[in-house]
């Protein structure tokens, strides 16, 4: 299941803790019970992190079957494999836990998103997102209802990072829930992402993990 070149996301500490740290790295080499990774990059500081031997972590990766997997691990040492690498314990494929799409981390996010029908180019609407995950978005709108459940759509939005730069995305999706606005309530829309490329899914998972950490540090979660 694990292959050289794969990207791993590592989490230290409890997800409920504001001390949690998130790192990203690549698999350099692996054996039956050891994974050698490049020195992890701290998602918050964008600097290489020095992980102490014995620190326990939760690793997440996207398999070649496009499913997301997690497994518990810990740092067991450091070596030189043509480059400095960190050794992680690998519990084996049988210990991998598959994350269902509905269980992807969902975090609050308010940005403008443009929703366009794949069938009818004239059907375009704007929504304000309420939350986002690697599996979909939910948002609100005030104008007339343009879509129905199960409609195929294209979602265009830009995700802001801590430095203010924007990650522009164009994602295929399917409307899974929609209610028209009334005089008292705004309309509500939920979309699940479809046929997402592996690299984009990895980026979305990293983004939501980092945003969750940022919100907890600010006391907003």
Coordinates of C-alpha atoms in Angstrom, one line a residue, residues 1-11 22-30 35-41 43 46 58-64 67-71 88 90 96 167 197-207 209:
X1 CA 0.0 0.0 0.0
X2 CA 2.8 2.4 0.9
X3 CA 5.0 3.4 -2.1
X4 CA 8.1 5.6 -2.5
X5 CA 7.2 9.1 -3.5
X6 CA 3.9 9.1 -1.7
X7 CA 3.0 12.2 0.4
X8 CA 2.2 11.7 4.1
X9 CA 0.5 14.1 6.4
X10 CA 1.6 13.7 10.1
X11 CA -0.2 14.9 13.1
X22 CA 0.7 19.1 11.4
X23 CA 3.6 18.1 9.1
X24 CA 3.9 17.0 5.5
X25 CA 6.6 14.8 4.1
X26 CA 7.4 12.2 1.3
X27 CA 8.2 8.6 1.5
X28 CA 11.8 8.0 0.5
X29 CA 12.0 4.3 1.1
X30 CA 10.2 1.6 3.0
X35 CA 9.1 3.9 6.5
X36 CA 11.9 6.4 5.7
X37 CA 10.6 9.9 5.1
X38 CA 12.1 13.2 4.1
X39 CA 12.5 15.7 7.0
X40 CA 8.9 16.9 7.7
X41 CA 7.8 20.4 7.0
X43 CA 2.5 23.3 8.2
X46 CA 6.8 26.2 6.8
X58 CA -1.0 9.8 13.2
X59 CA -0.1 9.5 9.5
X60 CA -2.6 10.1 6.6
X61 CA -2.1 9.3 2.9
X62 CA -4.0 8.8 -0.3
X63 CA -3.6 5.4 -1.8
X64 CA -3.4 4.6 -5.5
X67 CA -9.0 6.2 -0.8
X68 CA -7.7 8.0 2.2
X69 CA -5.9 5.9 4.9
X70 CA -4.5 6.6 8.4
X71 CA -2.3 4.6 10.7
X88 CA 8.8 5.8 11.1
X90 CA 4.9 1.0 10.0
X96 CA -4.5 0.8 8.0
X167 CA -5.3 28.8 -4.1
X197 CA -7.5 14.3 -8.7
X198 CA -5.2 12.7 -6.1
X199 CA -2.9 15.8 -5.8
X200 CA -5.9 18.1 -5.3
X201 CA -7.4 15.8 -2.7
X202 CA -4.1 15.8 -0.8
X203 CA -4.0 19.6 -0.9
X204 CA -7.6 19.8 0.4
X205 CA -6.9 17.4 3.3
X206 CA -3.8 19.4 4.3
X207 CA -5.7 22.7 3.9
X209 CA -6.1 20.2 8.8

